[in-house]
Short mmCIF file of C-alpha atoms in Angstrom, two decimals:
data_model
loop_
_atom_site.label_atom_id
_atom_site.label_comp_id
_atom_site.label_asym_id
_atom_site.label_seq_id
_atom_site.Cartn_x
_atom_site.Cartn_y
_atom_site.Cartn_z
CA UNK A 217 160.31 -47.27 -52.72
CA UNK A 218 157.66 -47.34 -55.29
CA UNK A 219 154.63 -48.35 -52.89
CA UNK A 220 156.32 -45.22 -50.40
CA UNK A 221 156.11 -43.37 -53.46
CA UNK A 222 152.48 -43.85 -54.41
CA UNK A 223 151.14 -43.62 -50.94
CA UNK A 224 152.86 -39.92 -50.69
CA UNK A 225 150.73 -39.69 -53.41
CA UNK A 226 147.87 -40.28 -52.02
CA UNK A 227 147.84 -38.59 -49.40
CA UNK A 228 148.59 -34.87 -51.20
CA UNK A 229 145.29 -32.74 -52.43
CA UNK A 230 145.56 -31.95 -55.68
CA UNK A 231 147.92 -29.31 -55.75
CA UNK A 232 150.66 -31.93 -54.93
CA UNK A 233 148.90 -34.52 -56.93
CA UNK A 234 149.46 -32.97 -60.15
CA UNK A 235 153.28 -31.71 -59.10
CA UNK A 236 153.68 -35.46 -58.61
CA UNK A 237 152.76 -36.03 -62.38
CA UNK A 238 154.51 -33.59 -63.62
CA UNK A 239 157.94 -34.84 -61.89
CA UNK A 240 157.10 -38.41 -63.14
CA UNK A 241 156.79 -37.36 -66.49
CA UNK A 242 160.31 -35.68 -66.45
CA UNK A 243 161.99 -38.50 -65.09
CA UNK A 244 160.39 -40.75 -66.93
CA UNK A 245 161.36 -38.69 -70.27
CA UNK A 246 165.01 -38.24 -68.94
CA UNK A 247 165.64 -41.44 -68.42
CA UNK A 248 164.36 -42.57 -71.92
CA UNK A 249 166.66 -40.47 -73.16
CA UNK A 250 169.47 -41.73 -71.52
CA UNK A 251 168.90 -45.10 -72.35
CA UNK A 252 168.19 -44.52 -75.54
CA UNK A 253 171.40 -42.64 -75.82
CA UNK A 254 173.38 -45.50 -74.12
CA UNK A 255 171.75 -48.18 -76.97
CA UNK A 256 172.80 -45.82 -79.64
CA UNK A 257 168.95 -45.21 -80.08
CA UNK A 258 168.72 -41.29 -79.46
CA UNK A 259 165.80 -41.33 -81.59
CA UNK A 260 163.57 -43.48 -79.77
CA UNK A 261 163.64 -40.75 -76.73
CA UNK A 262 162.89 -38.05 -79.46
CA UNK A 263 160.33 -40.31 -80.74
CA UNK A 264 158.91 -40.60 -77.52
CA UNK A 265 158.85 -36.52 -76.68
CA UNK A 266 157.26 -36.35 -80.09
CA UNK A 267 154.11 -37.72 -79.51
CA UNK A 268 153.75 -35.77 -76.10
CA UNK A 269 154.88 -32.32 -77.07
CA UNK A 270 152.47 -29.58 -79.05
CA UNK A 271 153.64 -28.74 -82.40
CA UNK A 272 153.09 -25.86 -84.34
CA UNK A 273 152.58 -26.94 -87.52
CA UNK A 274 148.93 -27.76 -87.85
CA UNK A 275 149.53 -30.90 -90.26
CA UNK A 276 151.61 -32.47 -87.52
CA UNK A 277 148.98 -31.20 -84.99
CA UNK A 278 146.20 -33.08 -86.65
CA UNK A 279 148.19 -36.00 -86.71
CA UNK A 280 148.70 -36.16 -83.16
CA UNK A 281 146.06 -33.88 -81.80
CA UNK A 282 146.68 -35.12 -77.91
CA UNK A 283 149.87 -33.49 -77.39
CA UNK A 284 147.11 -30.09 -76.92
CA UNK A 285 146.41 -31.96 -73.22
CA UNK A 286 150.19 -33.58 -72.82
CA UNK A 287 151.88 -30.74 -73.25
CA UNK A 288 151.10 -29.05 -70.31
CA UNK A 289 152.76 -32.06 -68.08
CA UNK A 290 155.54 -32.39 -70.50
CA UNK A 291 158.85 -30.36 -69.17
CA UNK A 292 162.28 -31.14 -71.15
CA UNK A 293 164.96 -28.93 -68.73
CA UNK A 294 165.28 -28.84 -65.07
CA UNK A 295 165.08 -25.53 -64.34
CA UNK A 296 161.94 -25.03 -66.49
CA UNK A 297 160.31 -27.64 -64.18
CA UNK A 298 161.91 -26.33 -61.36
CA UNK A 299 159.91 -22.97 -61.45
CA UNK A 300 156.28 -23.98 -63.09
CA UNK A 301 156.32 -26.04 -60.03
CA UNK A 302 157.71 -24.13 -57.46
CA UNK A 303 155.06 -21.00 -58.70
CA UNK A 304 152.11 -24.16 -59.46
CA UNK A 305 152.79 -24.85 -55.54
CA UNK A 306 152.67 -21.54 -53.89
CA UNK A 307 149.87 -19.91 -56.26
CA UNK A 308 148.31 -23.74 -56.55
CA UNK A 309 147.36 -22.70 -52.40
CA UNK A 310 146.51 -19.36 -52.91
CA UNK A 311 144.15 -20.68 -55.31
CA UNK A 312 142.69 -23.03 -53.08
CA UNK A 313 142.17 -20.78 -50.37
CA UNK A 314 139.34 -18.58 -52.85
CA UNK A 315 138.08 -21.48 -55.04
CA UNK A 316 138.19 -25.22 -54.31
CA UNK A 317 140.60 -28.54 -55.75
CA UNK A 318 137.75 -29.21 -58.20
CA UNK A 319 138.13 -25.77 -60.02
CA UNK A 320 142.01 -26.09 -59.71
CA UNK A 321 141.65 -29.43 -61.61
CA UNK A 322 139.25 -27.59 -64.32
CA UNK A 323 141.61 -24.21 -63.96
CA UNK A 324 144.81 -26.12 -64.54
CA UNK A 325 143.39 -27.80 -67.73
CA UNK A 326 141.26 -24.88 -69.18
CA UNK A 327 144.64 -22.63 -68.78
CA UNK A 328 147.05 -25.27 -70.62
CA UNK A 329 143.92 -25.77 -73.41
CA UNK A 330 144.02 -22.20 -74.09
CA UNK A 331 147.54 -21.71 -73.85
CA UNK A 332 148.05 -24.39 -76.22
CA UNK A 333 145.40 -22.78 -78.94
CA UNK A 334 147.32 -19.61 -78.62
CA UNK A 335 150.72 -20.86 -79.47
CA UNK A 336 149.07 -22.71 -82.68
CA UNK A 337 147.27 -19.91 -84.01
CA UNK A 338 150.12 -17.30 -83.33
CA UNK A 339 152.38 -19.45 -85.57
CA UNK A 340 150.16 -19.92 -88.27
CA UNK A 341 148.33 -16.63 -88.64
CA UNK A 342 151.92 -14.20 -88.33
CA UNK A 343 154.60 -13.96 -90.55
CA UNK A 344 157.39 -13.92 -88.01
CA UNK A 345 156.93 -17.65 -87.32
CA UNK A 346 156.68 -18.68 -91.06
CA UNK A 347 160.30 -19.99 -90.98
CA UNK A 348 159.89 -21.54 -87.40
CA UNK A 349 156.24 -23.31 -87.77
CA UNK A 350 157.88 -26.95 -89.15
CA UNK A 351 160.33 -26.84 -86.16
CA UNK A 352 158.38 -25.40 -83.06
CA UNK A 353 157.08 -27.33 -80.46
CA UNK A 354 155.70 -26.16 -76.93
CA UNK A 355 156.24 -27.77 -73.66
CA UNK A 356 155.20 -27.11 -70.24
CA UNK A 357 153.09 -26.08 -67.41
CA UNK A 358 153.21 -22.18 -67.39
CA UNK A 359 150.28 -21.68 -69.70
CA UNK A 360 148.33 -23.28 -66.65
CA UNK A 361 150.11 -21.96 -63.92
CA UNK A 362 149.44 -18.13 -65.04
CA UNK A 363 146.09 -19.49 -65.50
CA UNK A 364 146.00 -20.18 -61.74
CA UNK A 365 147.70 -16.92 -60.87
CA UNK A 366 145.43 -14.71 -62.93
CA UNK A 367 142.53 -16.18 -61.89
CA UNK A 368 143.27 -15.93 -58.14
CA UNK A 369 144.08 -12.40 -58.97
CA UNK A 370 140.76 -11.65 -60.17
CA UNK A 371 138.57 -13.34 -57.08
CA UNK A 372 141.23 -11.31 -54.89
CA UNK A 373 143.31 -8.41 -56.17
CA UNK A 374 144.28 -7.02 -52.72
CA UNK A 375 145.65 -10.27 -51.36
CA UNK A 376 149.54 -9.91 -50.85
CA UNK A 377 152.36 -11.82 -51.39
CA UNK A 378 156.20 -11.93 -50.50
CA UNK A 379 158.46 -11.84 -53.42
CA UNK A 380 162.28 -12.89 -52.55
CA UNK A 381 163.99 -9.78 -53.17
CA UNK A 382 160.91 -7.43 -53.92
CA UNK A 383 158.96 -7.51 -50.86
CA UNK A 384 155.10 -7.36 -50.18
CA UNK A 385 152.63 -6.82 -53.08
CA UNK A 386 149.25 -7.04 -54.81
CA UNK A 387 148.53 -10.24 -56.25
CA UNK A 388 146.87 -8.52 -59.04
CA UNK A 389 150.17 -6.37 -59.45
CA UNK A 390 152.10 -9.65 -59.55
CA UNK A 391 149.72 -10.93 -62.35
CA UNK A 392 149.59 -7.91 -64.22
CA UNK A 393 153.34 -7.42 -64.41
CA UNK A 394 153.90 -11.16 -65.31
CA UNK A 395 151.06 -11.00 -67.94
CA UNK A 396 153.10 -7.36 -69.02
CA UNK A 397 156.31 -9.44 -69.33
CA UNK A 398 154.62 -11.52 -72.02
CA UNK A 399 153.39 -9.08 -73.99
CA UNK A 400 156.98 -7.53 -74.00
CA UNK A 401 158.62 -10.36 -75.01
CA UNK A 402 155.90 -11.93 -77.89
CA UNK A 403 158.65 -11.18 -80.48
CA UNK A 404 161.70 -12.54 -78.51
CA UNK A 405 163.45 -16.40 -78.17
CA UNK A 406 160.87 -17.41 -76.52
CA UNK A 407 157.61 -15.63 -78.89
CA UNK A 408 155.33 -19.00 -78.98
CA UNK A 409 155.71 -19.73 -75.16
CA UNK A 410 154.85 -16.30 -74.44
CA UNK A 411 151.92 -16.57 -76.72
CA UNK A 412 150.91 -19.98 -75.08
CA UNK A 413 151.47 -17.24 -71.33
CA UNK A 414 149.08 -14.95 -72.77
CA UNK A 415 146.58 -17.47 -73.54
CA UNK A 416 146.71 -19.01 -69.93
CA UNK A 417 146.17 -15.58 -68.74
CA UNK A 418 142.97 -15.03 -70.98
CA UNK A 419 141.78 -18.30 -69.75
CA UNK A 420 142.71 -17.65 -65.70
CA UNK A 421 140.55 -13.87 -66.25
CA UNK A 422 137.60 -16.36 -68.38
CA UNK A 423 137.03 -18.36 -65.77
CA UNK A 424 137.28 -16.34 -62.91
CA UNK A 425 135.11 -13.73 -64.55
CA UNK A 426 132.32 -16.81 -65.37
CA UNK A 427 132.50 -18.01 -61.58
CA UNK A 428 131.48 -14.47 -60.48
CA UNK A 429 128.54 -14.40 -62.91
CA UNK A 430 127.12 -17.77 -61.14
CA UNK A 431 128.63 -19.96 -64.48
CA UNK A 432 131.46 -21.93 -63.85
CA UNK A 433 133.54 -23.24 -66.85
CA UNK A 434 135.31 -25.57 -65.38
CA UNK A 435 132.48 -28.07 -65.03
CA UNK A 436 133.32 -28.56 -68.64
CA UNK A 437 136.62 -30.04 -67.89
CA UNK A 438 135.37 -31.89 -64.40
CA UNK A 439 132.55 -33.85 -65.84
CA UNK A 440 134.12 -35.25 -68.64
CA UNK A 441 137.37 -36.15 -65.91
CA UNK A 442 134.25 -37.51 -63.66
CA UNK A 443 132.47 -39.91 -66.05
CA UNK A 444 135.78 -41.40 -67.40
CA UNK A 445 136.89 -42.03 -63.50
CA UNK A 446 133.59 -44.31 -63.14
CA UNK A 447 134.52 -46.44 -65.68
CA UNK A 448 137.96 -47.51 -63.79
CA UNK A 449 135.20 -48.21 -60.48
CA UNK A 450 135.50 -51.67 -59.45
CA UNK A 451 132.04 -51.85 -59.20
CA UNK A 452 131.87 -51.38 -62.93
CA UNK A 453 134.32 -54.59 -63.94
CA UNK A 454 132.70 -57.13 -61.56
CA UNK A 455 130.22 -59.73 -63.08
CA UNK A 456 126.46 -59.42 -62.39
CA UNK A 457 125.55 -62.50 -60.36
CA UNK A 458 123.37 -64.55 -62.65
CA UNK A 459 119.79 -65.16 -61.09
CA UNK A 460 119.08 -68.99 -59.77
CA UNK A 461 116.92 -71.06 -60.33
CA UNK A 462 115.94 -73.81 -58.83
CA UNK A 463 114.54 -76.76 -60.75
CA UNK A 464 112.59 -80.34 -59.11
CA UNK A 465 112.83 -83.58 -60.91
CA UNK A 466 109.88 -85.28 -62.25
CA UNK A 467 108.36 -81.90 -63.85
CA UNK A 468 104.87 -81.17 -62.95
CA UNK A 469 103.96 -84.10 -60.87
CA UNK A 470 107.39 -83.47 -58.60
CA UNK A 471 105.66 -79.70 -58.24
CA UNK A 472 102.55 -80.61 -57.28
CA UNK A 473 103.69 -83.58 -54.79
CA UNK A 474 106.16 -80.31 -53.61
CA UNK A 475 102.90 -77.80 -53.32
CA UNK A 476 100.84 -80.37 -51.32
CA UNK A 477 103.30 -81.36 -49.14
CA UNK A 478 104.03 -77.23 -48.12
CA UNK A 479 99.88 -76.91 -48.31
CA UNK A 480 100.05 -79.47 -45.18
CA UNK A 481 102.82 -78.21 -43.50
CA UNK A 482 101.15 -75.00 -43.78
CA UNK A 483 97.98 -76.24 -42.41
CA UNK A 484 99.69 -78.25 -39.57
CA UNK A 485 101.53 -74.96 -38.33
CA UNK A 486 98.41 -73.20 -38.35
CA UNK A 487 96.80 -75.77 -36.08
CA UNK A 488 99.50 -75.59 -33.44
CA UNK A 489 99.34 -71.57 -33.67
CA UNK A 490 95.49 -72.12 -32.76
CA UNK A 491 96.59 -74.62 -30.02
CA UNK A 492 98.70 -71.74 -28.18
CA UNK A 493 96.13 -69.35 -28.79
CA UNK A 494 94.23 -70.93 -26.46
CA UNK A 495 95.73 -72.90 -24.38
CA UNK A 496 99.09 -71.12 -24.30
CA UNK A 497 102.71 -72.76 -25.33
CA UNK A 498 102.73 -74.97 -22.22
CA UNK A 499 100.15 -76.87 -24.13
CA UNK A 500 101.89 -78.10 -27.01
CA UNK A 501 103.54 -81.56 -27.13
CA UNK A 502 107.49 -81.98 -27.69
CA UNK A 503 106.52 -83.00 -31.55
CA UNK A 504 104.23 -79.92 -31.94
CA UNK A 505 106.96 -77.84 -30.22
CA UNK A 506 109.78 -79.62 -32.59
CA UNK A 507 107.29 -78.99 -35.90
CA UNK A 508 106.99 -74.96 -34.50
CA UNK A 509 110.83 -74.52 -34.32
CA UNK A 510 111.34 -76.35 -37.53
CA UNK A 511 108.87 -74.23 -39.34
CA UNK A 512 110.64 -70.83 -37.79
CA UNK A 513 113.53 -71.87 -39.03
CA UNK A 514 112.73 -71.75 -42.73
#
């Protein structure tokens, strides 16, 4: 099931490729947590969500300053992982269709970085989220994803979509009522997620307003992912083939017995070379012709 698993894998681009990941890392956190629950451990699952979600506090941020990148593949409820990946999939191929799986990768990341930044900062520069900043944590891919929908926006506002229920419109009008929704809600439930929205969307216009300028920021993602990928090359982990050398017993007398004896076989060869020269092949002897062979042969 596993090896079925991993080839599916393989064979999606990278739209599916990082839905895959972000599916493992639910089930994989889900079913921590019910084991842990079963062994009367319930805090080795939190433990474990800990050190992947982005807190708000900036003390606990420093201490564990990768949740900004593990975040964004982190989802704790079904149906929040349900949509991000239903929207990452359809406006994941929209995207693709006016940029390429490279700039996804770099669009995906750039979106959650951002997103991430902006629910820190919102929590520790307003008031509102004084009593909340110990306790907050953000999860999830939507930072990213309206990074991927704002930025496919911007290379094509008139492209249209179906919406269940609404019918045909604008991608931009999609984007800028989703990005309006936000706004709307920044001091609601849900204030540092929409923050973290807001920042995806800032990041989605960024880069899409850089790629039309000829500058494209998501090299600065891509490289970094490209150099770290050549270290896991095979090529990189197998052992250099130590040179050989060949040593004759007897030290310099064994080389120069060696050198004289090639010097004549040398000269010998040379002398049935002359031989055919002029009196053609049919000339040589059956020892001249053996000696010829045996000296092609080296």
């Amino acid at each position: 099931m596993f090896n079925e698993i991993l080839k599916k894998f393989k064979l999606q681009n990278v739209v599916g490729k990082f839905i895959y990941i972000n599916v493992a890392v639910y089930i994989i956190v889900v079913l921590i947590g019910v084991f842990s629950v079963l062994f009367n451990a319930a805090n080795a699952g939190d433990a474990v969500i800990g050190h992947l979600e982005l807190p708000s506090s900036l003390p606990q941020f420093l201490r564990c300053p990768w949740t900004l990148f593990t975040y964004m593949f982190l989802h704790k409820e079904f149906m929040h992982i349900l949509w991000n990946m239903l929207a990452l999939y359809v406006f994941g191929r929209i995207f693709i269709g006016f940029y390429s799986l490279r700039h996804f990768v770099g669009t995906y990341i750039i979106g959650g970085l951002f997103g991430g930044v902006a629910f820190v900062l919102s929590y520790n520069l307003f008031p509102y989220f004084a009593p909340y900043v110990g306790n907050s944590y953000l999860t999830g891919a939507s930072a990213s994803v309206l990074a991927i929908v704002v930025a496919s926006a911007v290379r094509n506002p008139d492209y249209r979509i179906n919406l269940l229920l609404v019918g045909n419109v604008k991608l931009s009008t999609f984007a800028i009522v989703t990005v309006a929704i936000s706004v709307f809600m920044l001091a609601g439930n849900n204030a540092g997620g929409n923050f973290a929205h807001l920042g995806g969307a800032v990041a989605g216009w960024l880069v899409a307003y850089m790629m039309n300028k000829g500058v494209d920021l998501t090299s600065l993602v891509n490289k970094p992912i490209d150099w770290f990928a050549t270290l896991f090359k095979k090529e990189h982990f197998r052992k250099k083939k130590k040179p050989e050398f060949k040593f004759t017993s007897g030290g310099r007398k064994a080389d120069y017995e060696y050198n004289a004896r090639k010097k004549a076989s040398e000269a010998e060869v040379d002398k049935i070379l002359e031989k055919i020269k002029k009196g053609g092949y049919a000339s040589l002897t059956e020892d001249e012709k053996k000696r010829l062979f045996d000296a092609s042969a080296k």
